[in-house]
JSON list of C-alpha atoms in Angstrom, two decimals:
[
{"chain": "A", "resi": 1, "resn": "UNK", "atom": "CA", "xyz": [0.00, 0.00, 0.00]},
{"chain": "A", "resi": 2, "resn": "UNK", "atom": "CA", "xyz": [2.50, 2.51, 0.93]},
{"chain": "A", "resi": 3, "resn": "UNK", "atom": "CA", "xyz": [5.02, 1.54, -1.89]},
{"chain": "A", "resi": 4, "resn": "UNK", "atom": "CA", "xyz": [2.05, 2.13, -4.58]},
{"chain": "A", "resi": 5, "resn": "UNK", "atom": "CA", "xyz": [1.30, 6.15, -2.66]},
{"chain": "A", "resi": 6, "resn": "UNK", "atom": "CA", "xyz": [4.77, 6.57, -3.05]},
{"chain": "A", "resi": 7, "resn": "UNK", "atom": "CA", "xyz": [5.25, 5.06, -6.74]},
{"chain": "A", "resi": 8, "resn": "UNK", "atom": "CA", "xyz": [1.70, 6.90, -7.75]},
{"chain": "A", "resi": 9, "resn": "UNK", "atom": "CA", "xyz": [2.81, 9.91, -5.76]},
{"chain": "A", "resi": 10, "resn": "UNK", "atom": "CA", "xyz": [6.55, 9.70, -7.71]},
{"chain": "A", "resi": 11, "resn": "UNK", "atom": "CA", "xyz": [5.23, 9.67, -10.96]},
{"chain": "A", "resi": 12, "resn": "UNK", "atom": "CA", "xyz": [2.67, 12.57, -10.51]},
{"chain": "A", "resi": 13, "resn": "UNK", "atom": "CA", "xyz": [5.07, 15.06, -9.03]},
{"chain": "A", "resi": 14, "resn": "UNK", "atom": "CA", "xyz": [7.18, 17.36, -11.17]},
{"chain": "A", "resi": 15, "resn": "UNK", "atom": "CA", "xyz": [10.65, 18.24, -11.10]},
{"chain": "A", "resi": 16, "resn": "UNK", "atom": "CA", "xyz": [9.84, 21.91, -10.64]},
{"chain": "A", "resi": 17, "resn": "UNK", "atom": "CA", "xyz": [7.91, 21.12, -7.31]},
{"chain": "A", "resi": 18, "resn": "UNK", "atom": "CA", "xyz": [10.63, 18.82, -5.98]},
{"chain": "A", "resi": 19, "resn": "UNK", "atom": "CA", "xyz": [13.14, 21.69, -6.74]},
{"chain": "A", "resi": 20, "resn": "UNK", "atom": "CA", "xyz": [10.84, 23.98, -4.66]},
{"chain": "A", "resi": 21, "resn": "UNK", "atom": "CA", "xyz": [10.43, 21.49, -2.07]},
{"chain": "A", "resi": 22, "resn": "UNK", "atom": "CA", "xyz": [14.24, 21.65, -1.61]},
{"chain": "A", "resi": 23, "resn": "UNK", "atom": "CA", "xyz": [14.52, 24.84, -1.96]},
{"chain": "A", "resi": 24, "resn": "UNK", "atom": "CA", "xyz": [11.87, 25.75, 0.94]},
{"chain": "A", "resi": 25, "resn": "UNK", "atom": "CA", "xyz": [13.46, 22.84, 2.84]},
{"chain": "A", "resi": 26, "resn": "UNK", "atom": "CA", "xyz": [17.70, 24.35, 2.35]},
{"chain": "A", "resi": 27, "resn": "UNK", "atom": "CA", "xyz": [15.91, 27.86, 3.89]},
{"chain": "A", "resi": 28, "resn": "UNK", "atom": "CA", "xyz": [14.44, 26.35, 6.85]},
{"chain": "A", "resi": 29, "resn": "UNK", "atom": "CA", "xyz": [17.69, 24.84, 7.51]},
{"chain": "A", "resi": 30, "resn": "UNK", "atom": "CA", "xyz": [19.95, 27.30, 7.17]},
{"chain": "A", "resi": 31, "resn": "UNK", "atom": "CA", "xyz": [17.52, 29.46, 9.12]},
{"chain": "A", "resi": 32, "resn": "UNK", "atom": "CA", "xyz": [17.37, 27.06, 12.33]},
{"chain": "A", "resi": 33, "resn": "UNK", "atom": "CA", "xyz": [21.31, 26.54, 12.10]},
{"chain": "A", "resi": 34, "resn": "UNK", "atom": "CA", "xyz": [21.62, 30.61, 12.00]},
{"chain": "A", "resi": 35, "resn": "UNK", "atom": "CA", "xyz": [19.79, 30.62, 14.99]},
{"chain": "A", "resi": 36, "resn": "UNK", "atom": "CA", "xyz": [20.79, 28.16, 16.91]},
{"chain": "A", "resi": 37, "resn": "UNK", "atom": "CA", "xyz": [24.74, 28.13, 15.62]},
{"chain": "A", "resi": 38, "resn": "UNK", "atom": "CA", "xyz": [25.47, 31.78, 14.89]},
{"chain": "A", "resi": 39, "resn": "UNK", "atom": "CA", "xyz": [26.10, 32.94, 18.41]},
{"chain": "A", "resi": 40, "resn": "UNK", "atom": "CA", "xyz": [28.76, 29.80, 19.13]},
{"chain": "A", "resi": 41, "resn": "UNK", "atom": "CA", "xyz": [30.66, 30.61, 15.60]},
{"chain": "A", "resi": 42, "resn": "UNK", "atom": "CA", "xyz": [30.97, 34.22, 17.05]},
{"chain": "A", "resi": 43, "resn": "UNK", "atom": "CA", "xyz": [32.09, 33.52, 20.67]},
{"chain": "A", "resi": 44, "resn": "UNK", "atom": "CA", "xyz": [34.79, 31.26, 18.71]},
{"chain": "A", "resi": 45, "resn": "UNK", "atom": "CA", "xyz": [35.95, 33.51, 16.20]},
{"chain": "A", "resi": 46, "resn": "UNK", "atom": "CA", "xyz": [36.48, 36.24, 18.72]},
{"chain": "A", "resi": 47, "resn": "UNK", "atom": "CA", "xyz": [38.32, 34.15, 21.25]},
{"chain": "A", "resi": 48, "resn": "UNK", "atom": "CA", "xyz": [40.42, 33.30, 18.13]},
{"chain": "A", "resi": 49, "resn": "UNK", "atom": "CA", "xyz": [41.82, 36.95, 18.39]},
{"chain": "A", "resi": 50, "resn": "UNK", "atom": "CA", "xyz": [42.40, 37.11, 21.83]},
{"chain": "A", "resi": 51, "resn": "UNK", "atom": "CA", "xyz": [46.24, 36.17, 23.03]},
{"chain": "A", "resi": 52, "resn": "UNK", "atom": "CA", "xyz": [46.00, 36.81, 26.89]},
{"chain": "A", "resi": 53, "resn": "UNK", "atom": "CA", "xyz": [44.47, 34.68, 29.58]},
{"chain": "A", "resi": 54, "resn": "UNK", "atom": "CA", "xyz": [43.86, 36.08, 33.32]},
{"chain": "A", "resi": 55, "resn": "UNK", "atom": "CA", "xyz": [41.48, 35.00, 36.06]},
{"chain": "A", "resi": 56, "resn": "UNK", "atom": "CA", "xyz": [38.56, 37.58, 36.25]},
{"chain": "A", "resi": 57, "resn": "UNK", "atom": "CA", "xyz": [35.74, 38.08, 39.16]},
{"chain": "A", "resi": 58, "resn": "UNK", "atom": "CA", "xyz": [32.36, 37.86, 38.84]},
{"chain": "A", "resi": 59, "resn": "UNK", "atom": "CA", "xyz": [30.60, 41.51, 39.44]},
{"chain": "A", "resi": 60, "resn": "UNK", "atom": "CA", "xyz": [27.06, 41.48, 38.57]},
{"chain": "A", "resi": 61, "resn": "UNK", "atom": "CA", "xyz": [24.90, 39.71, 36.28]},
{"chain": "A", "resi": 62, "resn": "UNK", "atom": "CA", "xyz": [21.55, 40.05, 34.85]},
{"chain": "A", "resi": 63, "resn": "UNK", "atom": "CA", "xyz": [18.98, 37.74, 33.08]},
{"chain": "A", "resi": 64, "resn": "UNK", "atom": "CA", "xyz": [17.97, 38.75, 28.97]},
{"chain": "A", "resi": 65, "resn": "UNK", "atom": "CA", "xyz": [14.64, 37.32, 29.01]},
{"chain": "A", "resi": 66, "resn": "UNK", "atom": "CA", "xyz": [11.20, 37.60, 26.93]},
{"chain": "A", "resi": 67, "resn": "UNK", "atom": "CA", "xyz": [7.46, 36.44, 27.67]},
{"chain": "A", "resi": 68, "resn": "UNK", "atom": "CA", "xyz": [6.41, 33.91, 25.93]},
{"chain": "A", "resi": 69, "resn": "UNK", "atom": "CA", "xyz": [2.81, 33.25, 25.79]},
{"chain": "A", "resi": 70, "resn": "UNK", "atom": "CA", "xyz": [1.24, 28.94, 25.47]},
{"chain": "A", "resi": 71, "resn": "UNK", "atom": "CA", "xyz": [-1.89, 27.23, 25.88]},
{"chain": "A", "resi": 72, "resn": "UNK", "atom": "CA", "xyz": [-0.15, 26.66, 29.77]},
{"chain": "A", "resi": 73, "resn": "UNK", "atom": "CA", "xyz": [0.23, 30.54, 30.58]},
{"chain": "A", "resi": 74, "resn": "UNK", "atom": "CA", "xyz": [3.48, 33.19, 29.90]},
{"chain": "A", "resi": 75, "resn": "UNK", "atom": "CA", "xyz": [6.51, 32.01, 31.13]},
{"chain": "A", "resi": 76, "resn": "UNK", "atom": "CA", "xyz": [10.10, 33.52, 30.52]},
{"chain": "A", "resi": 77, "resn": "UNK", "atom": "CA", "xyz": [12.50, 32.24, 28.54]},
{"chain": "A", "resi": 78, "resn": "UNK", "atom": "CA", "xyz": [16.42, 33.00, 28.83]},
{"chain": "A", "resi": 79, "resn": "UNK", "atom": "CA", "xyz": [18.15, 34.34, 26.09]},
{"chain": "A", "resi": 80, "resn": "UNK", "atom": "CA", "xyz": [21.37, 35.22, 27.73]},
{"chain": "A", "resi": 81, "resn": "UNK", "atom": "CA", "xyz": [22.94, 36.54, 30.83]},
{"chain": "A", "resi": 82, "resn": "UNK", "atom": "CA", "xyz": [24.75, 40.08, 30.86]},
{"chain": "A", "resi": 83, "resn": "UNK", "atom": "CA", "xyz": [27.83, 39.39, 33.04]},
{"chain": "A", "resi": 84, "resn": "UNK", "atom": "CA", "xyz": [29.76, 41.97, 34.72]},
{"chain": "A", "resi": 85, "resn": "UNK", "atom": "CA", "xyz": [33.36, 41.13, 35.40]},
{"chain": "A", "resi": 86, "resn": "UNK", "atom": "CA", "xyz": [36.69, 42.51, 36.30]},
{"chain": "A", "resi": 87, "resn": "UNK", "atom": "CA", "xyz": [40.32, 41.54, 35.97]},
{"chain": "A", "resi": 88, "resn": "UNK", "atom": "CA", "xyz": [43.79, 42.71, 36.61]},
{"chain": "A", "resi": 89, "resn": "UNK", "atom": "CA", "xyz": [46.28, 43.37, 34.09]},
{"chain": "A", "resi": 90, "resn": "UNK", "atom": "CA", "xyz": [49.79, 45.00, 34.42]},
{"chain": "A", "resi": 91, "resn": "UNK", "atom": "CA", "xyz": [48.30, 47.01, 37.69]},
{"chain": "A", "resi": 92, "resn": "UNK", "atom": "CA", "xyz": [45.48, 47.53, 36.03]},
{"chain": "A", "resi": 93, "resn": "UNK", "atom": "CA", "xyz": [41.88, 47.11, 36.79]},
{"chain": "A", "resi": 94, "resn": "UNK", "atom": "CA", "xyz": [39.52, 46.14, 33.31]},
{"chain": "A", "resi": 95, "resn": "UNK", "atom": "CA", "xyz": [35.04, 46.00, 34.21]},
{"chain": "A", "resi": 96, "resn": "UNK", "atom": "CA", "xyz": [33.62, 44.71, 31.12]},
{"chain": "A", "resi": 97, "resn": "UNK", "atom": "CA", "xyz": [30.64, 43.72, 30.07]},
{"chain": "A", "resi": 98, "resn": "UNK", "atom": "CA", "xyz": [29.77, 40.52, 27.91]},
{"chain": "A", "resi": 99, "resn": "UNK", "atom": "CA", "xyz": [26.43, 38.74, 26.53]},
{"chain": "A", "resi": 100, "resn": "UNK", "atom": "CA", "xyz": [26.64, 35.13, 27.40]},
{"chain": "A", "resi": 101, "resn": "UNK", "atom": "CA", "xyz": [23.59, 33.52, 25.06]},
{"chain": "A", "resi": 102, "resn": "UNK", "atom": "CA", "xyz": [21.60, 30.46, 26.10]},
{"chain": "A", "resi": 103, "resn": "UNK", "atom": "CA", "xyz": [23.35, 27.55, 24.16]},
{"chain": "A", "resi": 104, "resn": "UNK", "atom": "CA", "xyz": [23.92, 23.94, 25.02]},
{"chain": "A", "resi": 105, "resn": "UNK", "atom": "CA", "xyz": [27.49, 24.65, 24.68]},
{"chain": "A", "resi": 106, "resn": "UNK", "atom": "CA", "xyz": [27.25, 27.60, 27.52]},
{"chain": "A", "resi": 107, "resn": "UNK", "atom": "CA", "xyz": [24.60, 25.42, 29.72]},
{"chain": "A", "resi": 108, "resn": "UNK", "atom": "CA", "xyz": [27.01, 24.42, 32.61]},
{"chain": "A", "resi": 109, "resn": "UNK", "atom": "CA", "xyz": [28.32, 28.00, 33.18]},
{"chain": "A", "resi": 110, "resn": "UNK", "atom": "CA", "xyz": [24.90, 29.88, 33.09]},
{"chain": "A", "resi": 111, "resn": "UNK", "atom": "CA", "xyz": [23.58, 27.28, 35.35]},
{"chain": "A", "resi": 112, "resn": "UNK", "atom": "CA", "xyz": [26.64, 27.95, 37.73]},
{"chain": "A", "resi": 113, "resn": "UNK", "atom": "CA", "xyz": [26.49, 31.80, 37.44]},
{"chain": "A", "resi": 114, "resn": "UNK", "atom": "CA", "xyz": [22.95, 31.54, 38.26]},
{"chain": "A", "resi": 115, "resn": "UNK", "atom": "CA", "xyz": [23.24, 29.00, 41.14]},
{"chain": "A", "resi": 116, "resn": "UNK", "atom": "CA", "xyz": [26.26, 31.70, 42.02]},
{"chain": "A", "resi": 117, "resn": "UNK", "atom": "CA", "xyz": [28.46, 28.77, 42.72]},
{"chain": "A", "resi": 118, "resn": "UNK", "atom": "CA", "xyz": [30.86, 30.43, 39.55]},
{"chain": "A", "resi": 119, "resn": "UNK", "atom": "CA", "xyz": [32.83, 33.70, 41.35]},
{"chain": "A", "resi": 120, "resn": "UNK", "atom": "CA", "xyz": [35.65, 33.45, 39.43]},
{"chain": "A", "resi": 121, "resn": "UNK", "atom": "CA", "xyz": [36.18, 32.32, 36.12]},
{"chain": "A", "resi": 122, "resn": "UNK", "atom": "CA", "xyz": [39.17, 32.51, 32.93]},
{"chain": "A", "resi": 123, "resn": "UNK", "atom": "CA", "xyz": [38.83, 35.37, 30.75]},
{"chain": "A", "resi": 124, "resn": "UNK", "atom": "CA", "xyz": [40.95, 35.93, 27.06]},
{"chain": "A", "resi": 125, "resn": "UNK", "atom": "CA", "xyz": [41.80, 39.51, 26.25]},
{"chain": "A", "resi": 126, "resn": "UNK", "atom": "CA", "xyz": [44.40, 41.48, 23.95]},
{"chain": "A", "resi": 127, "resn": "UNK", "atom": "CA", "xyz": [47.96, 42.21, 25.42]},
{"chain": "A", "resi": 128, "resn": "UNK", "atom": "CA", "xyz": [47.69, 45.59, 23.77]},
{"chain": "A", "resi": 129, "resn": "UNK", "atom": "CA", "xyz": [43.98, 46.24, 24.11]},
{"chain": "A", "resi": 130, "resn": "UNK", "atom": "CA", "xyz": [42.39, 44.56, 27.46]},
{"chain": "A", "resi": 131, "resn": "UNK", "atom": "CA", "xyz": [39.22, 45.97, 27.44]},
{"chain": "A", "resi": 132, "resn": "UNK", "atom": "CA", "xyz": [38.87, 43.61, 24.16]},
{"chain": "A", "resi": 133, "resn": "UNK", "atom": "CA", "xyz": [38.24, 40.42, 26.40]},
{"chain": "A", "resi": 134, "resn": "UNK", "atom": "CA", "xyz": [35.71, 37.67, 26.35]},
{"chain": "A", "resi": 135, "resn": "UNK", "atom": "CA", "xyz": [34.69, 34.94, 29.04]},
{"chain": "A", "resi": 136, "resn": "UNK", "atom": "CA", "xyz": [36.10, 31.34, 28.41]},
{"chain": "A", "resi": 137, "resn": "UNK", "atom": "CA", "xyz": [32.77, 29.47, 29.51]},
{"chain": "A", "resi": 138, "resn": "UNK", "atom": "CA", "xyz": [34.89, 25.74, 28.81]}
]
């Protein structure tokens, strides 16, 4: 039964729909892997720039959320946490200021910051330019 809907479905369909089908079906994946990839291939390209490692402190932090509405009610979903850290270099004092988004890869240390058992964490920076840093979340 299911081998004669597929044969009768084969020979009905054209190539221009399959090509559309495929078409629809690259954008919707290549959409989702934007989203869900993009801010991982950023963290690691800027860390690739960075030449410096120091230990930095953990400040402040504060939740990036949004409302989103279900049949079950609103409930709040976490896009990222704004940390606020500082580190010493060369005598020096540096407070930045970093996005950390919500990925599986970044689970462990949001979960930490949050349960505030993370105080102190590795940060890479610039020799030349230390207020270019970013958190190493590994």
């Amino acid at each position: 039964m299911i081998q004669k809907w597929i044969k009768d479905a084969w020979q009905v369909a054209d190539w221009k729909t399959i090509r559309q089908v495929a078409v629809v079906f690259l954008l919707i994946a290549s959409l989702l892997l934007l989203v869900f990839k993009l801010p991982d291939w950023k963290r690691d390209f800027v860390s690739s720039t960075l030449d410096t490692e120091g230990i930095a402190t953990l400040i402040s932090y504060r939740r990036l959320e949004a409302m989103s509405q279900s049949e079950t009610g609103n409930t709040m979903i976490l896009h990222a946490l704004e940390v606020t850290y500082a580190f010493d270099w060369k005598e020096k004092r540096y407070v930045c200021t970093e996005n950390v988004p919500n990925t599986i890869k970044n689970q462990p240390f949001i979960e930490g910051i949050l349960t505030r058992s993370i105080n102190t964490f590795t940060v890479q920076f610039q020799a030349k330019n230390p207020t270019e840093s970013q958190l190493l979340v590994n």
